[in-house]
mmCIF file of N, CA and C in Angstrom:
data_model
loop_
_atom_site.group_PDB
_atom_site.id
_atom_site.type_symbol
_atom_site.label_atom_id
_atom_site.label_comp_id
_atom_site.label_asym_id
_atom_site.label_seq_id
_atom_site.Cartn_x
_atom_site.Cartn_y
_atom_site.Cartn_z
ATOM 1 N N UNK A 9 -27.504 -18.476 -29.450
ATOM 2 C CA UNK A 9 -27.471 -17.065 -29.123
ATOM 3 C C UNK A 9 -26.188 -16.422 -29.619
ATOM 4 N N UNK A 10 -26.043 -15.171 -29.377
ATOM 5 C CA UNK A 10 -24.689 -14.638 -29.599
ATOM 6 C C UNK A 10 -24.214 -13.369 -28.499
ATOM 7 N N UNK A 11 -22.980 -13.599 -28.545
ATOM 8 C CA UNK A 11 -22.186 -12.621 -27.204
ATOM 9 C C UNK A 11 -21.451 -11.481 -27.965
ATOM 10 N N UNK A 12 -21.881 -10.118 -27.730
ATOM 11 C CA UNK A 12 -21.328 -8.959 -28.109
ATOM 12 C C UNK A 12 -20.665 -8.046 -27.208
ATOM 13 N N UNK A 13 -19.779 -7.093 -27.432
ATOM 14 C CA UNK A 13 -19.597 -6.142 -26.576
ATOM 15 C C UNK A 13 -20.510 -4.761 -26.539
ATOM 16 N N UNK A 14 -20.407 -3.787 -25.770
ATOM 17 C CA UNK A 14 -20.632 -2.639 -25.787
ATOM 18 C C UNK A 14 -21.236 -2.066 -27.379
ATOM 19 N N UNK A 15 -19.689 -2.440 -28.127
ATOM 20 C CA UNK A 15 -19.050 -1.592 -29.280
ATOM 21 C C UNK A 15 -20.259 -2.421 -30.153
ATOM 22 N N UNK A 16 -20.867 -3.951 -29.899
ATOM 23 C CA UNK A 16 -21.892 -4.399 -30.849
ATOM 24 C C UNK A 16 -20.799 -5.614 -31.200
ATOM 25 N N UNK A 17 -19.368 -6.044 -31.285
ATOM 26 C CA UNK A 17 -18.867 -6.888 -31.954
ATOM 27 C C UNK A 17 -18.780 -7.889 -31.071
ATOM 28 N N UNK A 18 -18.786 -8.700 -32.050
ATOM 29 C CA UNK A 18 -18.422 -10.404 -31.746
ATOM 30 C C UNK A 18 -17.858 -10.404 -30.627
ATOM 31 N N UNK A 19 -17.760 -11.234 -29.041
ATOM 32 C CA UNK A 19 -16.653 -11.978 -28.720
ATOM 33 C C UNK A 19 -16.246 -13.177 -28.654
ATOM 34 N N UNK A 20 -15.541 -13.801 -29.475
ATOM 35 C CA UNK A 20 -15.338 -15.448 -29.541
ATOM 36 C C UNK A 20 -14.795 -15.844 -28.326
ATOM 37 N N UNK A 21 -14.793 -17.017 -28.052
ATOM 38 C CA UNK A 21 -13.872 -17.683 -26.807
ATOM 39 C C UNK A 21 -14.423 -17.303 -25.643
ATOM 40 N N UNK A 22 -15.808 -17.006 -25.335
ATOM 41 C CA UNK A 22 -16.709 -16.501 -24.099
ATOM 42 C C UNK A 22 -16.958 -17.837 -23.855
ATOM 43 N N UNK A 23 -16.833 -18.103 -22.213
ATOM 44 C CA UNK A 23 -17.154 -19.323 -21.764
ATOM 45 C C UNK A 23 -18.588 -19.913 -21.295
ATOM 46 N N UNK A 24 -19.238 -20.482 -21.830
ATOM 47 C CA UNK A 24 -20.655 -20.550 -21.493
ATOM 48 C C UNK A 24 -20.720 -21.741 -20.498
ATOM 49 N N UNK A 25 -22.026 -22.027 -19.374
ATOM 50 C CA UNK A 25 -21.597 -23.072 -18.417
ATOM 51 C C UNK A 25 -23.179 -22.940 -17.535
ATOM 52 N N UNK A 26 -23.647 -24.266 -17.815
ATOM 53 C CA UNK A 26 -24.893 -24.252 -17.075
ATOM 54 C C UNK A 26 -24.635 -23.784 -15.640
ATOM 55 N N UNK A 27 -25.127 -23.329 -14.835
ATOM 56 C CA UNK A 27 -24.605 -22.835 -13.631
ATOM 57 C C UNK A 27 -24.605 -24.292 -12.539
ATOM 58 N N UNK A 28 -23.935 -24.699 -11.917
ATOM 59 C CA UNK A 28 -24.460 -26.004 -10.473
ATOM 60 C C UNK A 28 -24.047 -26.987 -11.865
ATOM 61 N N UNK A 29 -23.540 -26.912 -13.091
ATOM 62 C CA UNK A 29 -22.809 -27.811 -13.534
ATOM 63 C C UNK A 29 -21.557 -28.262 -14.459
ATOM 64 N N UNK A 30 -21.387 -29.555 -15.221
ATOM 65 C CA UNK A 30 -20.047 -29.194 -15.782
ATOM 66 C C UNK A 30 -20.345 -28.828 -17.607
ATOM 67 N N UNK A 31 -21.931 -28.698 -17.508
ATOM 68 C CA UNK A 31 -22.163 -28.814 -18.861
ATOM 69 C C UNK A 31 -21.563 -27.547 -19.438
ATOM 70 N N UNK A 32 -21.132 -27.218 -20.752
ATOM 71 C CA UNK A 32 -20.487 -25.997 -20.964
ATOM 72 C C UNK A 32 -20.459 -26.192 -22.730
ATOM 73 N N UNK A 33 -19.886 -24.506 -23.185
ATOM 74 C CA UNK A 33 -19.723 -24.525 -24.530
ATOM 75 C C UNK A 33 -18.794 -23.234 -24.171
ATOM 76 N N UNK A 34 -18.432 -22.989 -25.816
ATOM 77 C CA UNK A 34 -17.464 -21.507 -25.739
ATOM 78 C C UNK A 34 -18.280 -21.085 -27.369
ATOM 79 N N UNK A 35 -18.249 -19.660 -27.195
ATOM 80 C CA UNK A 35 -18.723 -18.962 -28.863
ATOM 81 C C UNK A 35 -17.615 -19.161 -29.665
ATOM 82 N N UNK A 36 -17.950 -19.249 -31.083
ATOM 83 C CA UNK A 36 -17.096 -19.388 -32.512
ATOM 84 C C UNK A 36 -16.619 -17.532 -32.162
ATOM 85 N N UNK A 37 -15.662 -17.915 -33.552
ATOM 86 C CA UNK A 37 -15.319 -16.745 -34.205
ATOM 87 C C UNK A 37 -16.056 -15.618 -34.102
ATOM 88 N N UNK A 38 -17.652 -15.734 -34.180
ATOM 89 C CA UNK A 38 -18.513 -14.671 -34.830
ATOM 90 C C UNK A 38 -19.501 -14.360 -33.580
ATOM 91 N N UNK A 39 -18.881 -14.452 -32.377
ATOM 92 C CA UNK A 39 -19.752 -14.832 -31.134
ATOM 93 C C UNK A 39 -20.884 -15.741 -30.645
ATOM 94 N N UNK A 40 -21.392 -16.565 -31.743
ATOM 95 C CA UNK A 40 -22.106 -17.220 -31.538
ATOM 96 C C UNK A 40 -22.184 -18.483 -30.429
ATOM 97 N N UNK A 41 -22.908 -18.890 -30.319
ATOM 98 C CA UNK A 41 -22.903 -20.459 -29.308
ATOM 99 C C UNK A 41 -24.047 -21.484 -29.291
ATOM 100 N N UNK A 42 -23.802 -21.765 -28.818
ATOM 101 C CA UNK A 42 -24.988 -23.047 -28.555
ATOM 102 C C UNK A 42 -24.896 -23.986 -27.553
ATOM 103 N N UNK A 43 -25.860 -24.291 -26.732
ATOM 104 C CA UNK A 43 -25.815 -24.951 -25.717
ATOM 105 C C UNK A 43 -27.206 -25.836 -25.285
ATOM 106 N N UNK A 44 -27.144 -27.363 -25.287
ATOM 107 C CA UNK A 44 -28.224 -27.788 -24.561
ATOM 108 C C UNK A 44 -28.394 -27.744 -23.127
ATOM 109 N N UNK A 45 -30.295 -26.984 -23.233
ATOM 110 C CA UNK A 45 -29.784 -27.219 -21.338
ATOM 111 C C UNK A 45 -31.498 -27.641 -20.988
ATOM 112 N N UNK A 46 -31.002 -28.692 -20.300
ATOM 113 C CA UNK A 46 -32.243 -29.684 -19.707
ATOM 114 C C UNK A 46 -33.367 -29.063 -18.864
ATOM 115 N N UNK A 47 -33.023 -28.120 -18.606
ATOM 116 C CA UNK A 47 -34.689 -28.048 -18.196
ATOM 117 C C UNK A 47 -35.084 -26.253 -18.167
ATOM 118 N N UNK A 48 -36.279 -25.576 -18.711
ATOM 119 C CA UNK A 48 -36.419 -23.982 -18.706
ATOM 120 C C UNK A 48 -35.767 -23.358 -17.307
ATOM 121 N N UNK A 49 -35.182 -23.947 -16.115
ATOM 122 C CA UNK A 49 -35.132 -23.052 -15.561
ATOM 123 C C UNK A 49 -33.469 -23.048 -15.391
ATOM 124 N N UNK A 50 -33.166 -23.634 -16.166
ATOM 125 C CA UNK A 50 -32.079 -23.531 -16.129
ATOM 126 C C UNK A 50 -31.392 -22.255 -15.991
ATOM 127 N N UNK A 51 -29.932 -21.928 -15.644
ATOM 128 C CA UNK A 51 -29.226 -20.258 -15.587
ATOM 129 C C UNK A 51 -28.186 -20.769 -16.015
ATOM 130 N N UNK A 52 -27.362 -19.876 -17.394
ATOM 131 C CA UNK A 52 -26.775 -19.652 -17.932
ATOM 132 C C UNK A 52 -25.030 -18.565 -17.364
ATOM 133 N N UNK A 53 -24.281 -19.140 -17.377
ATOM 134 C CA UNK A 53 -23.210 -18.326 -16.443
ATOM 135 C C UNK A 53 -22.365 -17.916 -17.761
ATOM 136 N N UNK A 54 -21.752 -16.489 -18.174
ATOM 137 C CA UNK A 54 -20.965 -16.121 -19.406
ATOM 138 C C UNK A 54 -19.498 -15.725 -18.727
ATOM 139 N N UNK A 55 -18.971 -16.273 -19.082
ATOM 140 C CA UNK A 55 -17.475 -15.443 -18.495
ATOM 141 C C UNK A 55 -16.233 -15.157 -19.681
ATOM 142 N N UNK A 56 -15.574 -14.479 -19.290
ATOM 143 C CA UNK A 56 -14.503 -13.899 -20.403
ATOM 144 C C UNK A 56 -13.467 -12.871 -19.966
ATOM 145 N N UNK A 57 -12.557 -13.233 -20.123
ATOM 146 C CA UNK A 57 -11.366 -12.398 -19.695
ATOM 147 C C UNK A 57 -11.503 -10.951 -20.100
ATOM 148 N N UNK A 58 -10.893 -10.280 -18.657
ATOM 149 C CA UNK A 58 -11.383 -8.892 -19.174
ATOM 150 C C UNK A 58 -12.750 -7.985 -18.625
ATOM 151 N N UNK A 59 -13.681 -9.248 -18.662
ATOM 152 C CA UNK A 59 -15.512 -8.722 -18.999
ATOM 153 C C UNK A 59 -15.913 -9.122 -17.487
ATOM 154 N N UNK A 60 -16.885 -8.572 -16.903
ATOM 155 C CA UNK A 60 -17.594 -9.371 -16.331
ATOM 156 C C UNK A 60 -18.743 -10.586 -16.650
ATOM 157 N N UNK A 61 -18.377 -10.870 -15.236
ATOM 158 C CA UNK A 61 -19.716 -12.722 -15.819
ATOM 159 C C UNK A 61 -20.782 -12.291 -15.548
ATOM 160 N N UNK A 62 -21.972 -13.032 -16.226
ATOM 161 C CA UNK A 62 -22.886 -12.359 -16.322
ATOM 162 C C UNK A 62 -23.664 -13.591 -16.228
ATOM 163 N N UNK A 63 -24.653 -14.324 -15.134
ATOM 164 C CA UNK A 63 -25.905 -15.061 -15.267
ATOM 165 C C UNK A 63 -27.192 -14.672 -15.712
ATOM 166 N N UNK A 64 -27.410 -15.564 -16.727
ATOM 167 C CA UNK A 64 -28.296 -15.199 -17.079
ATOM 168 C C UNK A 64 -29.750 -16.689 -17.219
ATOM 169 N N UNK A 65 -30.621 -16.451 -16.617
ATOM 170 C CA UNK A 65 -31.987 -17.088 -16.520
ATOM 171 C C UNK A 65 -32.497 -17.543 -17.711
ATOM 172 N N UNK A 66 -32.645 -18.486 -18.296
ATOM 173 C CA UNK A 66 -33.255 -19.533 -19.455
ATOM 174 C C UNK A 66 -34.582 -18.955 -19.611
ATOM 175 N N UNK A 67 -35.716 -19.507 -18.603
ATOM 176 C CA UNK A 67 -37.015 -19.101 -19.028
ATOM 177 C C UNK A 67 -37.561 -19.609 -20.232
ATOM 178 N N UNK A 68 -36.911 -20.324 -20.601
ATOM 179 C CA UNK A 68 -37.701 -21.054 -22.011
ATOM 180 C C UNK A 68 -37.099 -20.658 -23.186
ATOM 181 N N UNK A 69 -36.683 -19.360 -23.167
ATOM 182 C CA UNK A 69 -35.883 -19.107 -24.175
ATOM 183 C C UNK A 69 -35.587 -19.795 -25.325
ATOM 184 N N UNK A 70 -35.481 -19.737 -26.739
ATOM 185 C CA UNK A 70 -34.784 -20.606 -26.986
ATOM 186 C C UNK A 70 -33.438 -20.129 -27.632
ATOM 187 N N UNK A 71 -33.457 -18.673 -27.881
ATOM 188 C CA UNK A 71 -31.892 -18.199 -27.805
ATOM 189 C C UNK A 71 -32.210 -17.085 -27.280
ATOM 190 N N UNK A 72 -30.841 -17.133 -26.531
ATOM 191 C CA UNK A 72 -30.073 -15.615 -25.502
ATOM 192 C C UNK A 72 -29.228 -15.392 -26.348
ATOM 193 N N UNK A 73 -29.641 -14.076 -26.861
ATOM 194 C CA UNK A 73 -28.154 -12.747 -26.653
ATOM 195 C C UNK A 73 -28.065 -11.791 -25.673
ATOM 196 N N UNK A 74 -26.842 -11.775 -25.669
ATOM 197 C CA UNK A 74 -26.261 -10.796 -24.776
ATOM 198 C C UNK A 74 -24.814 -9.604 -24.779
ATOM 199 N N UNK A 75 -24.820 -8.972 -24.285
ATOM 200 C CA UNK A 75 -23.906 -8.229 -24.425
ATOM 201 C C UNK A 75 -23.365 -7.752 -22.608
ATOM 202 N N UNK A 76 -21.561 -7.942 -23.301
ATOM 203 C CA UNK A 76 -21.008 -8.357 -21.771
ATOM 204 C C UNK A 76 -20.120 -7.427 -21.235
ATOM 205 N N UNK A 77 -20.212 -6.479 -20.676
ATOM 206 C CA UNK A 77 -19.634 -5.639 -20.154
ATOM 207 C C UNK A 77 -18.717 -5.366 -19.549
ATOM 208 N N UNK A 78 -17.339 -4.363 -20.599
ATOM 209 C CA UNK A 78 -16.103 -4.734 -19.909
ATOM 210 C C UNK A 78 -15.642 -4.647 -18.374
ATOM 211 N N UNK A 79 -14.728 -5.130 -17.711
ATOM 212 C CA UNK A 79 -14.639 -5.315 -16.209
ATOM 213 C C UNK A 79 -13.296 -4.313 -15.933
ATOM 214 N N UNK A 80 -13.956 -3.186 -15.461
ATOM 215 C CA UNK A 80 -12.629 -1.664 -15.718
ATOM 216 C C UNK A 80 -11.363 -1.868 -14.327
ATOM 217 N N UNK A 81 -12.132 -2.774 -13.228
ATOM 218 C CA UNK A 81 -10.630 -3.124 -12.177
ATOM 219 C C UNK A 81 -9.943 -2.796 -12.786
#
């Protein structure tokens, strides 16, 4: 999948993390990622400095994008 902002661009270094475990990845340069996750119902947790986290539901999927919305605190 790939992680964008608002503006549409890349964010690299977004933390990806099966939710209830330690499995995890982070996006490249170009926002992209990749992650195996064992079973469709799996939920997807995004976090990133700055942004809010954002879970997001598998469903079979076989790629999520998303776009992550800055956190104005």
């Amino acid at each position: 999948g790939k992680i964008v902002d608002k503006a549409g661009l890349p964010l690299p270094g977004v933390s990806i993390k099966i939710k209830n475990t330690n499995v995890g990845a982070v996006s490249d340069a170009n926002g992209n990622y990749s992650i195996n996750v064992p079973d469709n119902n799996a939920v997807l947790v995004f976090s990133y400095l700055g942004f809010l986290s954002q879970e997001i539901a598998v469903n079979g999927r076989a790629s999520i994008n998303i776009t992550l919305e800055e956190d104005v605190k």
